[in-house]
XYZ file of N, CA and C in Angstrom:
738
model
N -10.456 -5.722 19.313
C -10.252 -4.559 19.228
C -10.962 -3.633 18.292
N -10.950 -2.135 18.326
C -11.244 -1.074 17.019
C -9.992 -0.732 16.466
N -9.996 -1.294 15.268
C -8.821 -0.896 14.523
C -9.122 0.128 13.382
N -8.742 1.188 13.083
C -8.749 1.985 12.047
C -7.656 1.594 10.809
N -8.283 1.488 9.710
C -7.379 1.136 8.361
C -7.477 2.038 7.606
N -5.943 2.627 7.234
C -6.219 3.971 6.409
C -5.694 3.565 4.959
N -6.180 2.450 4.585
C -5.760 2.155 3.153
C -6.719 3.023 2.247
N -6.822 2.823 0.839
C -7.452 3.267 -0.382
C -8.937 1.988 0.136
N -9.919 2.330 -0.314
C -11.324 1.701 -0.223
C -11.143 0.190 -0.603
N -10.430 -0.177 -2.042
C -10.490 -1.357 -2.372
C -9.343 -2.371 -1.631
N -8.420 -1.835 -1.412
C -7.219 -2.734 -0.350
C -7.765 -2.536 0.821
N -8.548 -1.521 1.568
C -8.879 -1.390 2.682
C -9.790 -2.469 3.187
N -10.793 -2.797 2.058
C -11.823 -3.808 2.421
C -11.263 -5.367 2.821
N -10.341 -5.535 1.950
C -9.428 -6.674 2.021
C -8.944 -6.876 3.341
N -8.249 -5.554 4.032
C -7.559 -5.880 4.997
C -8.704 -6.025 6.237
N -9.794 -5.329 6.183
C -11.089 -5.173 7.105
C -11.261 -6.611 7.389
N -11.665 -7.247 6.032
C -12.164 -8.434 6.358
C -10.863 -9.724 6.938
N -9.465 -9.564 6.803
C -8.647 -10.315 7.714
C -8.814 -9.935 9.028
N -9.279 -8.567 9.299
C -9.073 -8.137 10.930
C -10.233 -8.828 11.217
N -11.275 -8.695 10.649
C -12.720 -9.629 11.388
C -12.039 -10.880 11.638
N -11.501 -11.560 10.364
C -11.669 -13.044 10.806
C -10.715 -13.094 11.989
N -10.100 -12.131 12.724
C -9.253 -12.292 13.725
C -9.515 -11.789 15.181
N -11.304 -11.356 14.676
C -12.144 -10.861 16.087
C -12.226 -9.798 16.433
N -11.630 -8.446 14.983
C -11.572 -7.456 15.568
C -12.443 -6.527 14.874
N -12.805 -5.313 15.162
C -13.741 -4.438 14.430
C -13.120 -3.754 13.688
N -13.126 -3.521 12.408
C -12.110 -2.573 11.366
C -13.043 -1.529 11.073
N -12.384 -0.597 11.139
C -13.049 0.950 10.717
C -12.311 1.425 9.491
N -13.179 1.614 8.442
C -12.534 1.883 7.267
C -12.339 3.563 7.103
N -11.273 3.922 6.993
C -10.864 5.430 6.764
C -10.057 5.809 5.923
N -10.441 5.765 4.377
C -9.575 5.937 3.361
C -9.371 7.331 3.400
N -7.814 7.399 2.936
C -7.484 8.843 3.182
C -7.300 9.512 1.624
N -7.113 8.512 1.059
C -6.957 8.984 -0.601
C -7.604 7.844 -1.464
N -8.198 8.489 -2.487
C -8.772 7.608 -3.720
C -7.845 7.524 -5.002
N -8.056 6.186 -5.580
C -7.224 5.990 -6.612
C -7.697 6.832 -7.940
N -6.931 7.207 -8.928
C -7.515 7.901 -10.099
C -6.594 6.930 -11.174
N -7.252 6.305 -12.210
C -6.534 5.202 -13.058
C -6.443 5.867 -14.330
N -5.075 5.870 -14.849
C -4.701 6.764 -15.870
C -4.759 5.887 -17.219
N -5.964 5.982 -17.856
C -6.071 5.054 -19.015
C -4.912 5.022 -20.249
N -4.601 6.291 -20.664
C -3.732 6.366 -21.883
C -2.530 6.117 -21.314
N -1.818 6.226 -20.090
C -0.876 5.439 -19.473
C -0.534 4.092 -19.379
N -1.724 3.663 -19.080
C -1.924 1.965 -19.245
C -1.591 1.602 -20.673
N -2.343 2.140 -21.810
C -1.856 1.701 -23.238
C -0.747 1.796 -23.151
N 0.068 3.135 -22.832
C 1.535 3.469 -23.270
C 2.370 2.403 -22.852
N 2.070 1.749 -21.644
C 2.899 0.670 -21.102
C 2.777 -0.550 -21.662
N 1.740 -0.599 -22.321
C 1.516 -2.038 -23.269
C 2.448 -1.833 -24.131
N 2.359 -0.684 -24.966
C 3.165 -0.680 -26.283
C 4.401 -0.554 -25.968
N 5.141 -0.675 -25.010
C 6.528 -0.413 -24.597
C 7.114 -1.970 -24.707
N 6.541 -2.844 -24.967
C 7.089 -4.120 -24.923
C 8.202 -4.758 -24.500
N 8.165 -4.632 -22.769
C 9.090 -4.819 -22.024
C 9.669 -6.303 -21.873
N 10.761 -6.609 -21.384
C 11.112 -7.758 -21.025
C 10.223 -8.564 -19.666
N 9.759 -7.379 -18.863
C 9.226 -7.761 -17.728
C 8.328 -6.271 -17.097
N 7.197 -6.583 -16.534
C 6.665 -5.635 -15.818
C 6.840 -5.638 -14.531
N 6.882 -4.381 -13.985
C 7.185 -4.610 -12.501
C 6.280 -3.831 -11.465
N 5.608 -4.028 -10.532
C 4.645 -3.456 -9.569
C 5.220 -3.405 -8.150
N 4.751 -2.268 -7.576
C 4.891 -2.199 -6.016
C 3.806 -1.854 -5.453
N 2.694 -1.980 -5.962
C 1.437 -1.977 -5.863
C 0.377 -2.739 -6.237
N -0.587 -3.161 -5.494
C -1.773 -3.725 -6.270
C -2.540 -3.021 -7.031
N -2.592 -1.700 -6.537
C -3.399 -0.741 -7.363
C -2.951 -0.328 -8.858
N -1.770 -0.848 -9.232
C -1.222 -0.843 -10.239
C -1.879 -2.016 -11.308
N -1.983 -2.928 -10.786
C -2.837 -3.946 -11.593
C -4.365 -3.918 -11.976
N -4.789 -3.230 -10.532
C -6.358 -2.773 -11.029
C -6.484 -1.778 -11.858
N -5.246 -0.636 -12.014
C -5.488 0.441 -13.350
C -5.428 -0.398 -14.581
N -4.722 -1.307 -14.676
C -4.543 -2.034 -15.834
C -5.689 -3.404 -16.261
N -6.545 -3.560 -15.393
C -7.329 -4.739 -15.521
C -8.293 -4.135 -16.568
N -8.924 -3.441 -16.525
C -9.845 -3.146 -17.669
C -9.467 -2.780 -18.891
N -8.175 -2.876 -18.966
C -7.654 -2.704 -20.465
C -7.271 -4.343 -21.071
N -7.152 -5.132 -20.259
C -6.322 -6.336 -20.665
C -7.240 -6.970 -21.729
N -8.502 -6.908 -21.735
C -9.141 -7.727 -22.797
C -9.053 -7.364 -24.219
N -8.487 -6.084 -24.221
C -8.328 -5.518 -25.504
C -6.791 -5.673 -25.966
N -6.098 -6.366 -25.076
C -4.637 -6.508 -25.174
C -4.193 -7.882 -24.520
N -4.682 -8.865 -25.434
C -4.602 -10.240 -25.007
C -3.142 -11.021 -24.631
N -2.200 -10.036 -25.458
C -0.875 -10.742 -25.199
C -0.153 -10.305 -24.159
N -0.989 -9.167 -23.395
C 0.132 -8.538 -22.287
C 0.000 -9.536 -20.705
N -0.832 -10.243 -20.408
C -0.623 -11.251 -19.615
C 0.658 -12.378 -19.608
N 0.968 -12.470 -20.923
C 2.038 -13.345 -21.304
C 3.378 -12.835 -20.838
N 3.454 -11.538 -20.623
C 4.602 -10.614 -20.261
C 5.155 -11.159 -18.757
N 6.222 -11.699 -18.534
C 6.492 -11.864 -16.877
C 6.367 -10.718 -16.136
N 5.705 -10.727 -14.771
C 5.479 -9.786 -13.996
C 6.078 -9.862 -12.821
N 7.152 -9.078 -12.161
C 7.575 -9.082 -10.550
C 6.605 -8.053 -9.855
N 6.299 -8.639 -8.716
C 5.502 -8.027 -7.877
C 6.385 -7.953 -6.323
N 5.877 -6.776 -5.933
C 7.096 -6.380 -4.636
C 6.555 -7.239 -3.427
N 5.236 -7.953 -3.441
C 5.120 -9.108 -2.539
C 3.831 -9.958 -2.679
N 3.110 -10.693 -1.846
C 2.440 -11.478 -1.885
C 0.914 -11.046 -2.274
N 0.568 -9.956 -1.892
C -0.797 -9.188 -1.856
C -0.793 -8.933 -3.686
N 0.114 -7.995 -4.276
C 0.252 -7.663 -5.269
C 0.428 -8.770 -6.127
N 1.374 -9.923 -5.833
C 1.375 -11.039 -6.650
C 0.034 -11.551 -7.099
N -0.621 -11.998 -5.890
C -1.883 -12.545 -6.082
C -2.819 -11.667 -6.839
N -2.926 -10.351 -6.851
C -3.647 -9.270 -7.910
C -3.409 -9.580 -9.132
N -2.068 -9.627 -9.595
C -1.697 -10.053 -11.086
C -2.084 -11.460 -11.455
N -2.054 -12.194 -10.599
C -2.430 -13.798 -11.029
C -3.852 -13.492 -11.290
N -4.795 -13.108 -10.392
C -6.260 -12.858 -10.832
C -6.599 -12.170 -11.700
N -5.779 -11.136 -12.302
C -6.044 -10.320 -13.409
C -5.775 -11.183 -14.536
N -5.077 -12.243 -14.464
C -4.613 -13.053 -15.645
C -3.175 -13.480 -16.192
N -2.208 -12.616 -15.461
C -0.781 -12.834 -15.592
C -0.399 -14.106 -15.441
N 0.411 -14.460 -16.430
C 0.764 -16.050 -16.070
C 1.912 -16.396 -15.441
N 2.867 -15.448 -15.546
C 4.261 -15.645 -14.936
C 4.649 -14.644 -13.991
N 4.378 -14.555 -12.804
C 4.262 -13.850 -11.688
C 5.228 -14.542 -10.853
N 6.209 -13.326 -10.121
C 7.400 -13.629 -9.227
C 6.974 -12.412 -8.476
N 7.228 -12.885 -6.818
C 6.936 -12.303 -5.919
C 7.992 -12.089 -4.969
N 8.593 -10.496 -4.913
C 9.397 -10.388 -3.790
C 8.777 -10.447 -2.326
N 9.753 -9.803 -1.457
C 9.678 -9.928 -0.042
C 8.956 -8.474 0.517
N 8.190 -7.925 -0.311
C 7.185 -6.888 0.414
C 8.373 -5.703 0.633
N 9.556 -5.496 -0.477
C 10.247 -4.427 -0.094
C 11.005 -4.367 -1.500
N 10.697 -3.063 -1.720
C 11.289 -2.660 -3.234
C 12.766 -2.966 -3.648
N 13.531 -2.614 -2.685
C 15.118 -3.025 -3.002
C 15.312 -4.657 -3.071
N 14.435 -5.236 -2.234
C 14.541 -6.698 -2.355
C 13.887 -7.221 -3.737
N 12.933 -6.373 -4.290
C 12.479 -6.756 -5.649
C 13.383 -6.415 -6.554
N 14.245 -5.535 -6.559
C 15.125 -4.972 -7.641
C 16.201 -6.149 -7.645
N 16.580 -6.521 -6.344
C 17.564 -7.485 -6.502
C 17.365 -9.101 -7.232
N 15.861 -9.267 -7.151
C 15.259 -10.455 -7.497
C 15.178 -10.273 -8.868
N 15.007 -9.071 -9.655
C 14.790 -8.861 -10.858
C 16.186 -8.977 -11.477
N 17.354 -8.516 -10.870
C 18.785 -8.389 -11.243
C 19.137 -10.098 -11.400
N 18.844 -10.535 -10.493
C 19.301 -12.002 -10.455
C 18.795 -12.757 -11.663
N 17.563 -12.592 -12.040
C 16.614 -12.952 -12.917
C 17.622 -12.667 -14.409
N 17.755 -11.467 -14.004
C 18.474 -10.511 -15.480
C 19.865 -11.446 -15.627
N 20.709 -11.838 -14.628
C 21.855 -12.490 -14.965
C 21.750 -13.918 -15.426
N 20.686 -14.364 -14.795
C 20.405 -15.935 -15.105
C 19.758 -15.968 -16.398
N 19.457 -14.858 -17.395
C 18.825 -14.893 -18.632
C 17.267 -15.242 -18.488
N 16.854 -14.925 -17.519
C 15.265 -15.335 -17.478
C 14.480 -14.168 -17.853
N 15.023 -12.737 -17.981
C 14.525 -11.573 -18.338
C 15.281 -11.234 -19.820
N 14.548 -11.030 -20.685
C 15.132 -10.309 -22.095
C 14.075 -8.951 -22.460
N 15.258 -8.178 -22.151
C 14.966 -6.754 -22.524
C 14.725 -6.118 -21.172
N 14.302 -4.744 -21.276
C 14.542 -3.852 -20.072
C 12.892 -4.141 -19.159
N 12.835 -3.393 -17.843
C 11.776 -3.518 -16.825
C 10.905 -2.434 -17.604
N 9.465 -2.702 -17.674
C 8.591 -1.614 -17.380
C 7.885 -1.268 -16.061
N 7.975 -0.443 -15.192
C 7.654 -0.251 -13.770
C 6.526 0.699 -13.666
N 5.300 -0.336 -13.365
C 3.837 0.460 -13.329
C 3.710 0.910 -12.053
N 3.690 2.182 -12.028
C 3.912 2.936 -10.647
C 2.759 3.713 -10.562
N 2.545 4.341 -9.240
C 1.519 5.584 -8.866
C 2.614 6.768 -8.963
N 1.883 7.980 -9.297
C 2.261 9.029 -9.167
C 3.008 9.753 -7.846
N 2.575 8.987 -6.832
C 2.959 9.348 -5.600
C 3.699 8.000 -5.056
N 5.008 7.773 -4.646
C 5.690 6.524 -4.471
C 7.049 6.694 -3.509
N 7.308 5.925 -2.769
C 8.904 5.752 -2.562
C 10.010 5.506 -3.831
N 10.820 5.965 -3.657
C 11.832 5.751 -4.664
C 12.914 4.630 -4.622
N 12.704 4.030 -3.472
C 13.896 2.756 -2.909
C 13.936 1.870 -4.327
N 13.072 1.362 -4.758
C 12.626 0.600 -5.870
C 13.654 0.999 -7.149
N 13.092 2.105 -7.503
C 13.655 2.505 -8.829
C 15.464 3.112 -8.446
N 15.755 3.549 -7.344
C 17.103 3.852 -7.126
C 17.956 2.381 -7.170
N 17.423 1.420 -6.459
C 18.100 0.118 -6.633
C 18.212 -0.259 -7.768
N 17.392 -0.465 -8.513
C 17.198 -0.666 -9.856
C 18.618 -0.116 -10.550
N 18.526 0.989 -10.599
C 19.516 2.286 -11.081
C 21.004 1.793 -10.585
N 21.300 1.457 -9.234
C 22.406 0.995 -8.891
C 22.734 -0.244 -9.470
N 22.064 -1.179 -9.441
C 22.240 -2.385 -10.250
C 22.420 -2.529 -11.370
N 22.254 -1.400 -12.280
C 22.565 -1.044 -13.686
C 21.351 -1.891 -14.456
N 20.322 -2.071 -14.102
C 19.044 -2.474 -14.801
C 18.063 -1.461 -15.556
N 18.589 -1.588 -16.905
C 17.397 -1.036 -17.894
C 15.988 -0.888 -17.260
N 15.402 0.233 -17.235
C 13.870 0.319 -16.698
C 13.527 1.678 -17.356
N 11.863 1.760 -17.476
C 11.054 2.783 -17.517
C 10.087 2.613 -16.638
N 9.621 3.867 -16.197
C 8.666 4.196 -15.298
C 7.679 4.641 -15.882
N 6.483 3.925 -15.977
C 4.882 4.421 -16.445
C 4.161 4.698 -15.410
N 3.691 6.112 -15.047
C 2.654 6.043 -13.924
C 1.417 5.693 -14.167
N 0.715 4.765 -14.027
C -0.430 4.453 -14.361
C -1.616 4.704 -13.317
N -1.274 5.329 -12.257
C -2.425 5.978 -11.164
C -2.186 6.925 -10.390
N -2.972 7.586 -10.069
C -2.607 8.662 -9.071
C -3.561 8.538 -7.834
N -3.409 9.686 -6.841
C -4.504 9.429 -6.047
C -4.854 10.708 -5.531
N -5.839 10.939 -5.161
C -6.932 11.999 -4.874
C -6.853 12.042 -3.374
N -7.052 13.339 -2.551
C -7.440 13.201 -1.213
C -9.033 13.075 -0.888
N -9.262 12.391 -0.348
C -10.636 12.031 0.529
C -10.930 13.299 1.473
N -11.915 13.993 1.127
C -12.290 15.245 1.829
C -13.328 14.541 3.107
N -12.662 14.628 4.514
C -13.601 14.059 5.418
C -14.196 15.443 6.289
N -15.439 15.501 6.478
C -16.023 16.693 7.375
C -15.959 15.962 8.637
N -15.983 16.889 9.815
C -16.089 16.201 11.550
C -16.958 15.589 11.484
N -18.107 15.657 11.113
C -19.198 15.091 11.036
C -18.999 13.723 10.692
N -18.542 13.523 9.514
C -18.230 12.063 8.556
C -17.297 11.277 9.643
N -16.039 12.033 10.001
C -15.335 11.287 10.375
C -15.687 10.888 12.157
N -16.216 11.791 12.846
C -16.949 11.531 14.027
C -17.879 10.217 13.931
N -18.897 10.271 12.801
C -19.936 8.810 12.650
C -18.692 7.695 12.109
N -17.878 7.962 11.469
C -17.117 6.549 10.939
C -16.333 5.914 12.390
N -15.582 6.817 13.192
C -14.881 6.412 14.382
C -15.880 5.744 15.456
N -16.863 6.366 15.631
C -17.917 5.814 16.464
C -17.740 6.558 17.965
N -18.404 6.388 18.879
C -18.081 6.904 20.264
C -17.056 6.344 21.049
N -16.758 5.001 20.716
C -15.778 4.068 21.753
C -14.646 4.533 21.092
N -13.530 4.325 21.911
C -12.154 4.493 22.001
C -11.413 3.811 20.803
N -10.399 4.319 20.251
C -10.067 3.648 19.031
C -8.586 2.914 19.584
N -8.176 1.373 19.157
C -7.434 1.015 20.134
C -6.191 0.646 19.005
N -6.054 0.481 17.667
C -5.077 0.465 16.910
C -5.497 1.517 15.762
N -4.387 1.864 14.985
C -4.274 2.547 13.560
C -3.092 1.973 12.806
N -3.807 1.442 11.736
C -2.850 0.506 10.764
C -2.445 1.865 9.593
N -0.996 1.875 9.640
C -0.567 3.115 8.432
C 0.339 2.475 7.817
N 0.264 2.637 6.275
C 0.845 1.736 5.243
C 1.907 2.558 4.654
N 1.851 3.830 4.565
C 2.825 4.581 3.899
C 3.165 6.112 4.725
N 4.337 6.842 4.321
C 4.460 8.209 4.925
C 3.197 9.071 4.880
N 2.908 9.002 3.292
C 1.818 10.177 3.156
C 0.300 9.591 3.960
N 0.119 8.381 4.029
C -0.921 7.886 4.962
C -0.620 8.543 6.534
N 0.281 8.368 6.859
C 0.710 8.926 8.474
C 0.465 10.500 8.327
N 0.810 10.962 7.233
C 0.814 12.683 7.581
C -0.423 13.038 7.224
N -1.301 12.371 6.370
C -2.914 12.767 6.180
C -3.652 12.473 7.260
N -3.224 11.401 8.060
C -4.206 10.746 9.189
C -4.014 11.886 10.280
N -2.606 11.831 10.770
C -2.474 13.056 11.869
C -2.916 14.445 11.667
N -2.771 15.053 10.338
C -3.159 16.282 9.901
C -4.555 16.339 9.855
N -5.392 15.401 9.634
C -6.675 15.325 9.469
C -7.440 15.306 11.088
N -6.795 14.430 12.027
C -7.318 14.380 13.624
C -6.781 15.846 13.956
N -5.513 16.383 13.949
C -5.253 17.661 14.298
C -5.984 18.876 13.885
N -6.556 18.608 12.432
C -7.315 19.949 11.944
C -8.870 19.781 12.541
N -9.482 18.519 12.940
C -10.780 18.357 13.395
C -10.947 18.339 14.603
N -9.660 18.416 15.078
C -9.543 18.270 17.132
C -10.249 17.136 17.724
N -9.587 15.968 16.945
C -10.079 14.611 17.245
C -8.889 13.635 17.812
N -7.995 14.212 18.089
C -6.740 13.462 18.873
C -7.201 12.924 20.248
N -8.169 13.565 20.909
C -8.335 12.955 22.150
C -9.293 11.387 21.652
N -9.983 11.289 20.617
C -10.021 9.600 20.394
C -8.938 8.711 20.453
N -7.617 9.065 20.223
C -6.844 8.280 20.083
C -5.969 8.254 21.247
N -6.323 8.555 22.300
C -5.823 8.541 23.631
C -4.967 7.194 24.073
N -5.937 6.171 23.700
C -5.255 4.641 24.158
C -5.204 3.912 23.007
N -4.744 4.775 21.760
C -4.387 3.868 20.554
C -3.026 3.752 20.301
N -2.927 2.160 19.774
C -1.552 1.927 19.395
C -1.139 2.304 17.742
N -0.128 2.305 17.482
C -0.038 2.944 15.521
C 0.783 1.682 15.457
N 0.469 1.052 14.017
C 1.286 -0.113 13.524
C 1.813 0.213 12.370
N 2.989 0.649 12.048
C 3.452 1.176 10.699
C 3.963 -0.095 9.860
N 4.095 -0.087 8.481
C 4.441 -0.901 7.935
C 5.907 -0.906 7.827
N 6.697 0.326 7.978
C 8.006 0.226 7.983
C 8.375 1.331 9.010
N 9.785 1.219 9.367
C 10.178 2.363 10.252
C 10.162 3.671 9.838
N 10.448 3.846 8.332
C 10.406 5.027 7.702
C 9.026 5.613 7.802
N 7.894 4.926 7.707
C 6.515 5.541 8.141
C 6.174 5.796 9.258
N 6.904 4.901 10.163
C 7.085 5.223 11.849
C 7.439 6.691 12.376
N 8.420 6.902 11.326
C 9.190 8.486 11.491
C 8.302 9.765 11.252
N 7.288 9.414 10.811
C 6.327 10.386 10.440
C 5.057 10.289 11.307
N 5.246 9.696 12.305
C 4.308 9.708 13.467
C 4.499 10.994 14.428
N 3.590 11.777 14.856
C 4.176 12.968 15.716
C 4.809 12.539 16.763
N 5.671 13.260 17.684
C 6.106 13.004 18.853
C 5.397 12.688 19.860
N 4.310 13.292 20.021
C 3.224 13.010 21.341
C 2.810 11.475 21.134
N 2.950 10.622 19.910
C 2.228 9.473 19.844
C 3.458 8.469 19.397
N 4.594 9.060 19.332
C 5.887 7.967 18.870
C 5.829 7.073 19.746
N 5.640 7.274 21.334
C 6.215 6.193 22.160
C 4.838 4.518 22.074
N 3.948 5.202 21.376
C 2.977 3.843 21.134
C 2.781 3.488 19.483
N 3.791 3.946 19.008
C 3.775 3.640 17.579
C 4.974 2.357 17.284
N 4.743 1.409 16.602
C 5.790 0.503 16.128
C 5.543 0.158 14.797
N 6.547 -0.462 14.400
C 6.984 -1.029 12.986
C 7.856 -2.247 12.874
N 7.141 -2.872 12.008
C 8.090 -4.261 11.845
C 9.099 -4.173 10.854
N 10.376 -5.014 10.770
C 11.543 -4.821 10.379
C 10.980 -5.538 8.884
N 9.838 -6.546 8.813
C 9.559 -7.296 7.717
C 8.241 -6.412 7.174
N 7.974 -6.120 6.132
C 6.991 -5.291 5.661
C 5.669 -6.179 5.391
N 4.809 -7.288 6.119
C 4.148 -8.055 5.673
C 2.944 -7.831 6.678
N 1.669 -7.751 6.119
C 0.463 -7.067 6.687
C -0.019 -8.244 7.851
N 0.352 -9.449 7.588
C -0.028 -10.319 8.472
C 0.722 -10.041 10.285
N 2.166 -9.767 9.693
C 2.776 -9.608 11.130
C 2.518 -8.056 11.702
N 1.875 -7.070 10.739
C 1.582 -6.043 11.309
C 0.386 -6.337 12.269
N -0.608 -7.190 11.901
C -1.473 -7.450 12.889
C -1.021 -8.278 14.142
N 0.141 -9.030 14.029
C 0.516 -9.837 15.125
C 1.095 -8.703 16.243
N 1.791 -7.481 15.621
C 2.253 -6.649 16.199
C 1.503 -5.850 17.125
N 0.158 -5.528 16.413
C -0.880 -4.852 17.286
C -1.325 -5.455 18.315
N -1.606 -6.838 18.226
C -2.161 -7.726 19.032
C -1.533 -7.735 20.172
N 0.094 -7.937 20.216
C 1.053 -7.865 21.271
C 1.116 -6.806 22.242
N 1.276 -5.517 21.311
C 1.306 -4.363 22.095
C -0.018 -3.915 22.597
N -1.157 -4.214 22.086
C -2.232 -3.988 22.587
C -2.932 -4.764 23.816
N -1.920 -5.714 23.981
C -2.419 -6.923 25.063
C -3.543 -7.881 24.761
N -3.781 -7.897 23.668
C -5.175 -8.886 23.351
C -4.353 -10.348 22.924
């Protein structure tokens, strides 16, 4: 299948590699590019939390270049929303990494359990993006877990011209599109509408990381849009293959 990956370039390349291993053609279509906020990273290090928390591997990438000047930081426990962000943290050198089940609310509950058990001493510093869902923060608040949010990266839009987009998509029809956030869904369909490329999607299936993301798929495409109950990328691939009949 020809599958469009709408993630930012760094994470999108990893997804593309996994798709190729399954025999698919991956089409990288990053809609935003990350902007790492250096001073915010330094401020986060100075907060001396009981633990760090991340809901995106991009937060780890924002920190990485500063870690050599702050050698004690990898000793601070880190809680990651899922396996991908946990792996990124481990590769960056964090020594004690706990992974949730790829859901912000579940991550907050994991942290709450560890606070109750005495495994966390001090507050949580949440290393976040400027554009994010608020489920993790809301759940931490409801559980009375003290935390501070530090925005260590932002996102800027990638400007695609019609020529660039046509060249990237190619002449063959698209079979699948992977959507990882509500923002990505809005940007993708707005771009296709703006550049009048919706006909390229005539046979495409849209697999979303959550039902919330699926709700942002326009009505004309909703009948071929799907979401997994468990937001795990490998399961998104399985769902796409199931629905596309491969």
